[in-house]
mmCIF file of C-alpha atoms in Angstrom:
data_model
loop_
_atom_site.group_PDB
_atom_site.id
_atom_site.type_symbol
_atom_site.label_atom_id
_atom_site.label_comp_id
_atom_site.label_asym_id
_atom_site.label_seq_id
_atom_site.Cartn_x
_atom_site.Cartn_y
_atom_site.Cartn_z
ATOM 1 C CA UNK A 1 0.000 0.000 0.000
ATOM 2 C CA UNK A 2 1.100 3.719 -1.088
ATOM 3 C CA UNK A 3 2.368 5.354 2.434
ATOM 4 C CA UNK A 4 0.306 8.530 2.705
ATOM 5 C CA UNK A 5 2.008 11.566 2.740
ATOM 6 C CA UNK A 6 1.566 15.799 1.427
ATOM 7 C CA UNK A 7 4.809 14.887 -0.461
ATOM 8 C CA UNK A 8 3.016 13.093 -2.818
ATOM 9 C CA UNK A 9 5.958 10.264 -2.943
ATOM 10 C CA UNK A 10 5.062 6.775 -4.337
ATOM 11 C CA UNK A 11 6.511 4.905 -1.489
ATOM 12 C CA UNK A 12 4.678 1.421 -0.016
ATOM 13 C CA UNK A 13 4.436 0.049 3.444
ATOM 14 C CA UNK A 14 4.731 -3.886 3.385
ATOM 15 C CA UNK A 15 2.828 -3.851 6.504
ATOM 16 C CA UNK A 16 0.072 -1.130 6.494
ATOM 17 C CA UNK A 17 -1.895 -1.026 10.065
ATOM 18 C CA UNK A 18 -4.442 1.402 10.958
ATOM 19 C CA UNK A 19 -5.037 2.545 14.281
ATOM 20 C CA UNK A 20 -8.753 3.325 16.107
ATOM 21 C CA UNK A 21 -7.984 2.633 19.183
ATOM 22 C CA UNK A 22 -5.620 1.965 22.125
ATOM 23 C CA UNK A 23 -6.401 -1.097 22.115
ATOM 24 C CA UNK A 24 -5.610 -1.976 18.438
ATOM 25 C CA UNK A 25 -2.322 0.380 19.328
ATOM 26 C CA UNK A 26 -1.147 -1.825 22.119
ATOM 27 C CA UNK A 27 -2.512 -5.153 20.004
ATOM 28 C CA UNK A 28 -0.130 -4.155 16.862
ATOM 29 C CA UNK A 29 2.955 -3.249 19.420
ATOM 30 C CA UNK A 30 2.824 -6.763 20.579
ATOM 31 C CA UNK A 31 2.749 -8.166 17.167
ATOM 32 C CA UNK A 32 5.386 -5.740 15.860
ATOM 33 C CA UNK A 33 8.377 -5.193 17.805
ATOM 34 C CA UNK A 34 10.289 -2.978 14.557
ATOM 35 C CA UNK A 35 7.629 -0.380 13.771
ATOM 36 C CA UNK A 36 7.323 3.320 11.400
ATOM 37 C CA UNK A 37 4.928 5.441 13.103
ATOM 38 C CA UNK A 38 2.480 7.147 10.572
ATOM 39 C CA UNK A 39 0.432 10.764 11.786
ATOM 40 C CA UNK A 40 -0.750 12.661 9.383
ATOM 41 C CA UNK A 41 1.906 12.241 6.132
ATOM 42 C CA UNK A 42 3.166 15.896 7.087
ATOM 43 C CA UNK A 43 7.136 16.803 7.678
ATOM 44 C CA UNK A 44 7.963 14.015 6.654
ATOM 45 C CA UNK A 45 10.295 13.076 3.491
ATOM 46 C CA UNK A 46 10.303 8.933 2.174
ATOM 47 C CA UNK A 47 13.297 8.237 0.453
ATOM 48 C CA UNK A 48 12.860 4.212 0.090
ATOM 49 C CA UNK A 49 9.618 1.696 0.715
ATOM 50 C CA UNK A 50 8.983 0.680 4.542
ATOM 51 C CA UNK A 51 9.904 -2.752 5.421
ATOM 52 C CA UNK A 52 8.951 -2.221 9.237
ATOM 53 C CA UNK A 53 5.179 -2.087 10.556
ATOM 54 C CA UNK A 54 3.344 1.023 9.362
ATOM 55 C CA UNK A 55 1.109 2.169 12.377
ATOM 56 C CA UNK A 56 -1.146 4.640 11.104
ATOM 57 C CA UNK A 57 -2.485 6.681 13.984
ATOM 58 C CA UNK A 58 -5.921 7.198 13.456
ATOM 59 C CA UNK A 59 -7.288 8.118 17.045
ATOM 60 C CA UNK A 60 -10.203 9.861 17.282
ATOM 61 C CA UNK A 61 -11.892 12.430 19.487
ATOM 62 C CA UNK A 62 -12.196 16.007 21.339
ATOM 63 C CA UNK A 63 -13.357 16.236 25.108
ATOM 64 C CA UNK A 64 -13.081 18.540 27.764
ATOM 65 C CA UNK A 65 -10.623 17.998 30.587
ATOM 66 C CA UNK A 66 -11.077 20.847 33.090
ATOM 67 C CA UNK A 67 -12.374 24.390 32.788
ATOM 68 C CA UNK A 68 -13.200 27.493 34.814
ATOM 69 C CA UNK A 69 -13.736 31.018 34.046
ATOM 70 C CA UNK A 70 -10.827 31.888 32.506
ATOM 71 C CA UNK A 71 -9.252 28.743 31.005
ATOM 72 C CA UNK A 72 -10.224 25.369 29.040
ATOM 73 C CA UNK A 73 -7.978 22.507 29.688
ATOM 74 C CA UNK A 74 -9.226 20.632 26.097
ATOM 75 C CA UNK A 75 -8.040 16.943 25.156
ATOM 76 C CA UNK A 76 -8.071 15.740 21.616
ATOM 77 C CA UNK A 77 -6.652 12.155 20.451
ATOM 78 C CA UNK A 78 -3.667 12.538 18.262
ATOM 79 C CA UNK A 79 -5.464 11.433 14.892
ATOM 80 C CA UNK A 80 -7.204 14.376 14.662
ATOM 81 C CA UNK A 81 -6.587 16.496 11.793
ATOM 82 C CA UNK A 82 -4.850 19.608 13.168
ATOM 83 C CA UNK A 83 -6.244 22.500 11.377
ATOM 84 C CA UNK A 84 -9.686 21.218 11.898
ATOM 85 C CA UNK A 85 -8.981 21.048 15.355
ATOM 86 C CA UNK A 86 -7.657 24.834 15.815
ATOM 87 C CA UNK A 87 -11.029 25.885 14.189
ATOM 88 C CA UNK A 88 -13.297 23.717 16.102
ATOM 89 C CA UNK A 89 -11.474 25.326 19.149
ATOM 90 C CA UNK A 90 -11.781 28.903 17.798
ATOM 91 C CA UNK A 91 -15.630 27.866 17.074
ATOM 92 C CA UNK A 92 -16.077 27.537 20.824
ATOM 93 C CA UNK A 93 -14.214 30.700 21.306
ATOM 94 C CA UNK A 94 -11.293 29.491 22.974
ATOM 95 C CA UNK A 95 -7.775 31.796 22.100
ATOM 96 C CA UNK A 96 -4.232 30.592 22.058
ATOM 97 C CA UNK A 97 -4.167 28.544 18.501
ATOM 98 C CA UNK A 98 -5.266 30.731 16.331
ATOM 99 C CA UNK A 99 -1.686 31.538 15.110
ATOM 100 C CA UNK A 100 -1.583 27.817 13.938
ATOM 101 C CA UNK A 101 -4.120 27.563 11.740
ATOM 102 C CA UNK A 102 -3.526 25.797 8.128
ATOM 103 C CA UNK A 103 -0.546 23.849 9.787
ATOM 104 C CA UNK A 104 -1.054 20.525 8.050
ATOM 105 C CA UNK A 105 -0.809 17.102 9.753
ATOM 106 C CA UNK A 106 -2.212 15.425 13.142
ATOM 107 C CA UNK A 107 -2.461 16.515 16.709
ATOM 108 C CA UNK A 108 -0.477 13.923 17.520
ATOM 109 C CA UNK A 109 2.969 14.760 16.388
ATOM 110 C CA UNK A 110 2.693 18.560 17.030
ATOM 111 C CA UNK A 111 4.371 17.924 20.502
ATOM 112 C CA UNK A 112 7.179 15.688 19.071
ATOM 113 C CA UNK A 113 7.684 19.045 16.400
ATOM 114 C CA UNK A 114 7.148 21.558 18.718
ATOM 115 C CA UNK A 115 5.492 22.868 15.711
ATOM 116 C CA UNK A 116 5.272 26.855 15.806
ATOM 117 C CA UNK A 117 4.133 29.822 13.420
ATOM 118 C CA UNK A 118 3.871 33.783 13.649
ATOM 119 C CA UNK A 119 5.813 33.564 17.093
ATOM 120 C CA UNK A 120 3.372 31.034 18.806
ATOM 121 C CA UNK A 121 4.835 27.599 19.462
ATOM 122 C CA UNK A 122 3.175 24.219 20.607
ATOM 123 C CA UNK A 123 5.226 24.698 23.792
ATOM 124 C CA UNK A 124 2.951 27.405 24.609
ATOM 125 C CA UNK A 125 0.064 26.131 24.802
ATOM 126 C CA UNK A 126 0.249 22.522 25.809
ATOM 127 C CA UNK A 127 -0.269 21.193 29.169
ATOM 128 C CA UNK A 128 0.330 17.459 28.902
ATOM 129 C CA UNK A 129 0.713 14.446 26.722
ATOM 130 C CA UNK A 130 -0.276 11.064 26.946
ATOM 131 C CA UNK A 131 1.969 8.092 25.410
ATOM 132 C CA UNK A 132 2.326 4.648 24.782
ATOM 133 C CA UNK A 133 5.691 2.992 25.302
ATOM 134 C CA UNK A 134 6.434 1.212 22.506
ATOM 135 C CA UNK A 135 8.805 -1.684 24.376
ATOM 136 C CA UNK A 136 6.721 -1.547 28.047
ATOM 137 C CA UNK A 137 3.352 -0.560 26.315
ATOM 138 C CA UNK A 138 2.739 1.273 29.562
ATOM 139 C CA UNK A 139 0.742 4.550 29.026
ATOM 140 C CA UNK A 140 2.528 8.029 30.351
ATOM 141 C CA UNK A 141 1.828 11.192 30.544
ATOM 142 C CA UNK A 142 4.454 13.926 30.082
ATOM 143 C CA UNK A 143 4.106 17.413 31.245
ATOM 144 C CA UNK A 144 4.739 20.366 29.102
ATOM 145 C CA UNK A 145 8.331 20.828 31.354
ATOM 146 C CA UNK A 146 9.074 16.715 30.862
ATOM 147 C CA UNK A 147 8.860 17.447 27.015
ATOM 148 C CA UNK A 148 12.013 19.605 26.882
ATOM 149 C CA UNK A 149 10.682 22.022 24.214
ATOM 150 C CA UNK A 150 12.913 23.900 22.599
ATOM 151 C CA UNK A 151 12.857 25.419 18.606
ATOM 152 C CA UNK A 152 11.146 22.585 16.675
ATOM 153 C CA UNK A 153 12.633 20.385 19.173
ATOM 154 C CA UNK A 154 11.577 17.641 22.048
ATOM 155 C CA UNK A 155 11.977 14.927 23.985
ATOM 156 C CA UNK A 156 10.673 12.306 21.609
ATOM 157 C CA UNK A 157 13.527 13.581 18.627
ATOM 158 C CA UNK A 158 16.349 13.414 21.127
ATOM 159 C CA UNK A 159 16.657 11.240 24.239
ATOM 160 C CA UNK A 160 12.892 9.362 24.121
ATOM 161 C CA UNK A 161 13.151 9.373 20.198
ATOM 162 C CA UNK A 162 11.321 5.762 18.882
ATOM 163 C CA UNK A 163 10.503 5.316 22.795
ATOM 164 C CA UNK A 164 6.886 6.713 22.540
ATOM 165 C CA UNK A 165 3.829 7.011 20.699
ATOM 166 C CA UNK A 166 1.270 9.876 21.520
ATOM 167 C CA UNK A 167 -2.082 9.206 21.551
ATOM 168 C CA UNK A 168 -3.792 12.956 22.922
ATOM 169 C CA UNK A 169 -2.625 15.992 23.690
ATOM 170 C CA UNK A 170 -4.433 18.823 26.273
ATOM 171 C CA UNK A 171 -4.197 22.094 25.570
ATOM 172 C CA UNK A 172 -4.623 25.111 28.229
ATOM 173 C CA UNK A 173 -6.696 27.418 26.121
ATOM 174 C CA UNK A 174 -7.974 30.878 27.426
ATOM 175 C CA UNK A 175 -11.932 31.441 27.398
ATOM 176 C CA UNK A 176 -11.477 35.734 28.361
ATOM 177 C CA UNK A 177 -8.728 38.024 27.993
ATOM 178 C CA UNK A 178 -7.100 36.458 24.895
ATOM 179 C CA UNK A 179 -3.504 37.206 24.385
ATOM 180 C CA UNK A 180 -3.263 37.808 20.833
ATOM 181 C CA UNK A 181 0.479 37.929 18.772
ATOM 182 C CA UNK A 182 -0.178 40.046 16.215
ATOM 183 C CA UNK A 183 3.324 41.472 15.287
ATOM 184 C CA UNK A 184 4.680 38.599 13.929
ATOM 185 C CA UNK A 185 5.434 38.583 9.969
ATOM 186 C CA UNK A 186 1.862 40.647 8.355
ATOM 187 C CA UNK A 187 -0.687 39.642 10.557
ATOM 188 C CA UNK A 188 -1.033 42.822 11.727
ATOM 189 C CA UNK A 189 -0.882 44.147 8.449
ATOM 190 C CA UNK A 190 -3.716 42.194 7.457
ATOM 191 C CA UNK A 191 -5.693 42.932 10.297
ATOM 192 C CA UNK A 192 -5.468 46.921 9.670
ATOM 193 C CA UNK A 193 -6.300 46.041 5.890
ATOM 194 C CA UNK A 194 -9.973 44.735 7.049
ATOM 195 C CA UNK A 195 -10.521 47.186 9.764
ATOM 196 C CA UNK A 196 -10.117 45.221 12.452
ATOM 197 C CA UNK A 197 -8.226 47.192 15.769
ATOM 198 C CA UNK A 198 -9.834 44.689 18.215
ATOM 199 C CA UNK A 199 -9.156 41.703 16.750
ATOM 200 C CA UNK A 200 -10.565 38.220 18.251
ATOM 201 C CA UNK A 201 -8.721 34.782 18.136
ATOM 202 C CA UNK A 202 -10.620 33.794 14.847
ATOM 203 C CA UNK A 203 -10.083 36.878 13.464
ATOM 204 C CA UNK A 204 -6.320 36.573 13.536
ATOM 205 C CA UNK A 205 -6.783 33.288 12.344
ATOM 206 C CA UNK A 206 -8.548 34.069 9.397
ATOM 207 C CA UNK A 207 -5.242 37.101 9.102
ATOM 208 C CA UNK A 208 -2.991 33.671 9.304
ATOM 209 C CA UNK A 209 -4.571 32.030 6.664
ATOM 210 C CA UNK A 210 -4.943 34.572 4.129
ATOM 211 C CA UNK A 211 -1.110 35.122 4.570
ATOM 212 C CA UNK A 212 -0.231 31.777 4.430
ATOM 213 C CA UNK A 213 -2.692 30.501 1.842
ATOM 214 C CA UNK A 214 -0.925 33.914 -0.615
ATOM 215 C CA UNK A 215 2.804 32.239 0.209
ATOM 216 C CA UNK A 216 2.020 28.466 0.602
ATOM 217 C CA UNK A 217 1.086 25.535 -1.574
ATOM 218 C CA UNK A 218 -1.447 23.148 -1.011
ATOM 219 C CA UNK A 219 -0.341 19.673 -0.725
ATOM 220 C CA UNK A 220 -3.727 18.649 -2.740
ATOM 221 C CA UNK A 221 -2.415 20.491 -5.398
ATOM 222 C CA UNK A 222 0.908 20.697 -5.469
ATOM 223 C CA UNK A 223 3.273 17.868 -2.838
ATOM 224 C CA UNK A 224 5.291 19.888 -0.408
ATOM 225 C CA UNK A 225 5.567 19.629 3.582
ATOM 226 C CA UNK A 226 5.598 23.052 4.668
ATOM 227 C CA UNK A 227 8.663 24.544 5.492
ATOM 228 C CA UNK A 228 12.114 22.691 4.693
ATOM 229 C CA UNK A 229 14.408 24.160 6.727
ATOM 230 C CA UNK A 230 14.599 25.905 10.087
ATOM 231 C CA UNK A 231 15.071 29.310 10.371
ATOM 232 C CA UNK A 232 19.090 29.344 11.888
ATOM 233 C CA UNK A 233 19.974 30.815 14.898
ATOM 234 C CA UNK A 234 22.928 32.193 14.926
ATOM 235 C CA UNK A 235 25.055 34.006 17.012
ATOM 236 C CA UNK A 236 24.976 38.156 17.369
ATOM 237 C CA UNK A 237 28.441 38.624 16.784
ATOM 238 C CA UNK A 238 27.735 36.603 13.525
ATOM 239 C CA UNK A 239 24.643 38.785 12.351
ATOM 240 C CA UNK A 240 26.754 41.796 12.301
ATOM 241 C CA UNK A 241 29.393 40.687 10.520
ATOM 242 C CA UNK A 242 26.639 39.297 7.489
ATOM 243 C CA UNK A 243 24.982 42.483 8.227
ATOM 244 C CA UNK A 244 28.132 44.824 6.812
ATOM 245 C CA UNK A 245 27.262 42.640 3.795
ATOM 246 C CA UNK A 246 24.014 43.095 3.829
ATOM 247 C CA UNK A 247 22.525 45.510 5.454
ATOM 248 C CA UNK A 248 18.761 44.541 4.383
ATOM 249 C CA UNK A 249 18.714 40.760 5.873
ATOM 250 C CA UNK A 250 15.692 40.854 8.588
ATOM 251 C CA UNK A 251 15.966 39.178 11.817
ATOM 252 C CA UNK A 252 14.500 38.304 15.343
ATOM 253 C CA UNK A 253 16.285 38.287 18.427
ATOM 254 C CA UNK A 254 16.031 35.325 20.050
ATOM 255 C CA UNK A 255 18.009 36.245 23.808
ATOM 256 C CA UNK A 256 20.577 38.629 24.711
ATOM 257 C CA UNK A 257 23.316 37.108 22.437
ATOM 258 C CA UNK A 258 21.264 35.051 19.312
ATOM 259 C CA UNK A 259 19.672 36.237 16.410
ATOM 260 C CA UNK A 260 17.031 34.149 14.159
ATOM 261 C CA UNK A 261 17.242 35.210 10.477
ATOM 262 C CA UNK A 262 14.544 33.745 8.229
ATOM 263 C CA UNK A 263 16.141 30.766 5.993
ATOM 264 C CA UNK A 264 13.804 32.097 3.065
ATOM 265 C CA UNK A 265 15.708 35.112 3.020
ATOM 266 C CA UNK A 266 18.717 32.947 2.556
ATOM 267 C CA UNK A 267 17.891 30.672 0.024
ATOM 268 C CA UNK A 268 16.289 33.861 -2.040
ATOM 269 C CA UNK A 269 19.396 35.543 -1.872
ATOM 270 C CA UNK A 270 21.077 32.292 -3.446
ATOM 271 C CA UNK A 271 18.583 32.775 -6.606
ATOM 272 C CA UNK A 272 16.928 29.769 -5.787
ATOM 273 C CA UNK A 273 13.623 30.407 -5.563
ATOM 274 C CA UNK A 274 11.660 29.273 -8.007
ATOM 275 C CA UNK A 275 14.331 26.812 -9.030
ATOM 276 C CA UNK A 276 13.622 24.024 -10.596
ATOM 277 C CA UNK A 277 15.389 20.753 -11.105
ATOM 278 C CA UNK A 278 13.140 17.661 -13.223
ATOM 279 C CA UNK A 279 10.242 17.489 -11.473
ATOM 280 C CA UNK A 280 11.465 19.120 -8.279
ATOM 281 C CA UNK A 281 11.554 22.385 -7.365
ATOM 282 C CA UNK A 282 12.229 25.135 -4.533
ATOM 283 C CA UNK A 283 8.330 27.283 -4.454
ATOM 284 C CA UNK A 284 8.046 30.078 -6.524
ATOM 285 C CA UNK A 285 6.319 32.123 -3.537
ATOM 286 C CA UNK A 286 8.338 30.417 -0.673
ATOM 287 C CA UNK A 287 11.707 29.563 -0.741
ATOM 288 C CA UNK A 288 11.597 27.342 2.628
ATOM 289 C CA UNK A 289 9.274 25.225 0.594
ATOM 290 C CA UNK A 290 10.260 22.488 -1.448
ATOM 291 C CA UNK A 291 8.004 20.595 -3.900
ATOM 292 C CA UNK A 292 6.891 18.124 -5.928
ATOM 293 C CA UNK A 293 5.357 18.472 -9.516
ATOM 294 C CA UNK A 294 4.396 15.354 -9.824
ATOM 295 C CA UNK A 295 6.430 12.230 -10.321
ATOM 296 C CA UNK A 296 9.804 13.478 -8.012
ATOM 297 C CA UNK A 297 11.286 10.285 -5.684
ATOM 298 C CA UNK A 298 11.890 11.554 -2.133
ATOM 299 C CA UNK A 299 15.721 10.914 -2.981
ATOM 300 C CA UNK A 300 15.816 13.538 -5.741
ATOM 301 C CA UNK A 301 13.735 15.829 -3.743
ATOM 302 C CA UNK A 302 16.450 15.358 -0.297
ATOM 303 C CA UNK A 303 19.445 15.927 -3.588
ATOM 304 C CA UNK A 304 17.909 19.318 -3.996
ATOM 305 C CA UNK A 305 17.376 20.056 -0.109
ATOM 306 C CA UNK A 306 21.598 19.261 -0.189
ATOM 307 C CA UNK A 307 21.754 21.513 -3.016
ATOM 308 C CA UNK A 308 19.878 24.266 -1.247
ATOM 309 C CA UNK A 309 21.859 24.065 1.844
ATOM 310 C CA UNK A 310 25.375 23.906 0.199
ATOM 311 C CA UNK A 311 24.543 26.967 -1.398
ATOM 312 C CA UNK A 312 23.085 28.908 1.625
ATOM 313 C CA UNK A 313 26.470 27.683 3.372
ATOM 314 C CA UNK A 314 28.621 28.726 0.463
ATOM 315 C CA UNK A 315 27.087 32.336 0.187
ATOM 316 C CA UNK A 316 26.388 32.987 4.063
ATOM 317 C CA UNK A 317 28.776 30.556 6.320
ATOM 318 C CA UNK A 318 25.753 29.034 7.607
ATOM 319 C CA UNK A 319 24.470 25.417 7.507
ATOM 320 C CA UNK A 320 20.561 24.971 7.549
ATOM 321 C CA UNK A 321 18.705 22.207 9.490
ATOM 322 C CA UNK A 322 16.452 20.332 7.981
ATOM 323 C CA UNK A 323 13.234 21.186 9.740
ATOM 324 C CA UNK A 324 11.324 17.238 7.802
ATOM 325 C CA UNK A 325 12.236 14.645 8.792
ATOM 326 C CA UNK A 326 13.973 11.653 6.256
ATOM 327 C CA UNK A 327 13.392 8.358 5.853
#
């Protein structure tokens, strides 16, 4: 069976399982002790066919944990598509993912991620976890602290990496006195274009989608996984020295000696957006994207990823990550 994924990659799992339950999760662990855990196809990259056990995660369900005047403590099980989530919760009124809307892929791997957008990060909104151990199949639940957050970083890429499987995630969302981030990229731009001064959490949504439905393609349409790369952080002492060189590159202090500078903004300065190699190419409208036009293999699409970084290394001294993850 053809691996789903936004890449659009003909790839096949020998072993394709879905998953409904924690029962059927905890049934297939025991059968399988070698196995590829599947979310939602997103940030990921398949460069070969899967011999191990596909587990598709396929959880379903939204319920309330806790709530009081102020705050929602909401539980969802990690199949659930994420955008559609964010919107049922901004349906309800509840603020604090609304700068994450349109992020493709499934609750459940947002944690592992720390997936993050217009200066709001997963880290800053979720409580807790809950996980399946993949060798004890003992359930755990991790608290936001025990997940070791850090810039599209966590716990289950580094030390617990292939340890865990999520099945739901809570989320502390406000109910009053939202606390919007609007400065980030044009969001508050777009806002002021529609006459909006007092803008609600579904109202900056809606700002977040326009902008990101103007720069982004849609996996339907055209395969991609969202942004490539991570934006670099690099040291201040650095910054100023590419900033004598050019004195137009943006940037966003991270502390009191680290700068982020947008890896877009690299690879555009390389000429390479828009580039195009067979039927793989860096996005005409966003050079963090890379995508598929139709019949690229994930190994010619990582060749141009090494392309774009040897470039951005050659021209700026600086080595981009690799924000999907390979296979």
């Amino acid at each position: 069976m053809k691996i789903p994924n936004t890449f659009n990659i003909n790839t096949e799992a020998k072993t394709y399982l879905p998953i409904h339950s924690e029962e059927e999760l905890l049934n297939a662990l025991k059968q399988h002790s070698n196995v590829f855990v599947l979310g939602g196809g997103s940030n990921m990259l398949l460069t070969h066919d899967i011999d191990q056990a596909v587990l598709h995660i396929l959880l379903k369900g939204i319920s309330i944990v806790e709530e009081n005047d102020d705050y929602v403590y909401i539980r969802a099980m990690a199949g659930e598509n994420w955008h559609q989530f964010v919107m049922y919760t901004l349906e309800k009124g509840y603020g604090g993912l609304e700068n994450l809307a349109l992020i493709y892929g499934n609750v459940g791997t947002t944690p592992v991620q720390n997936i993050g957008a217009y200066g709001v990060e997963i880290k800053d909104v979720m409580h807790s976890c809950e996980a399946i151990n993949v060798h004890s199949l003992k359930k755990r639940i991790f608290t936001n602290e025990e997940c070791k957050f850090a810039y599209r970083e966590s716990v289950f890429k580094n030390e617990e990496k292939g340890n865990y499987i999520i099945t739901a995630v809570t989320f502390r969302l406000s109910k009053r006195n939202h606390k919007l981030y609007t400065g980030y990229g044009a969001i508050q731009e777009q806002l002021t274009s529609w006459g909006y001064s007092s803008p609600t959490p579904a109202q900056v949504a809606t700002a977040v989608i326009a902008i990101r439905q103007s720069k982004l393609p849609d996996p339907k349409v055209l395969g991609n996984s969202g942004s490539f790369f991570k934006n670099p952080i690099i040291s201040i002492e650095q910054f100023e020295t590419l900033r004598t060189q050019y004195p137009s590159i943006p940037s966003y202090m991270v502390d009191d000696t680290h700068i982020k500078v947008p890896a877009g903004w690299l690879i555009d300065q390389c000429g390479l957006k828009g580039y195009r190699q067979g039927d793989t190419g860096v996005h005409t409208q966003q050079a963090l994207v890379l995508v598929n036009y139709g019949k690229a293999t994930g190994a010619e699409i990582l060749a141009l990823a090494h392309l774009v970084r040897d470039k951005v290394a050659q021209k700026f001294g600086i080595t981009l990550e690799f924000e999907v993850n390979i296979f």
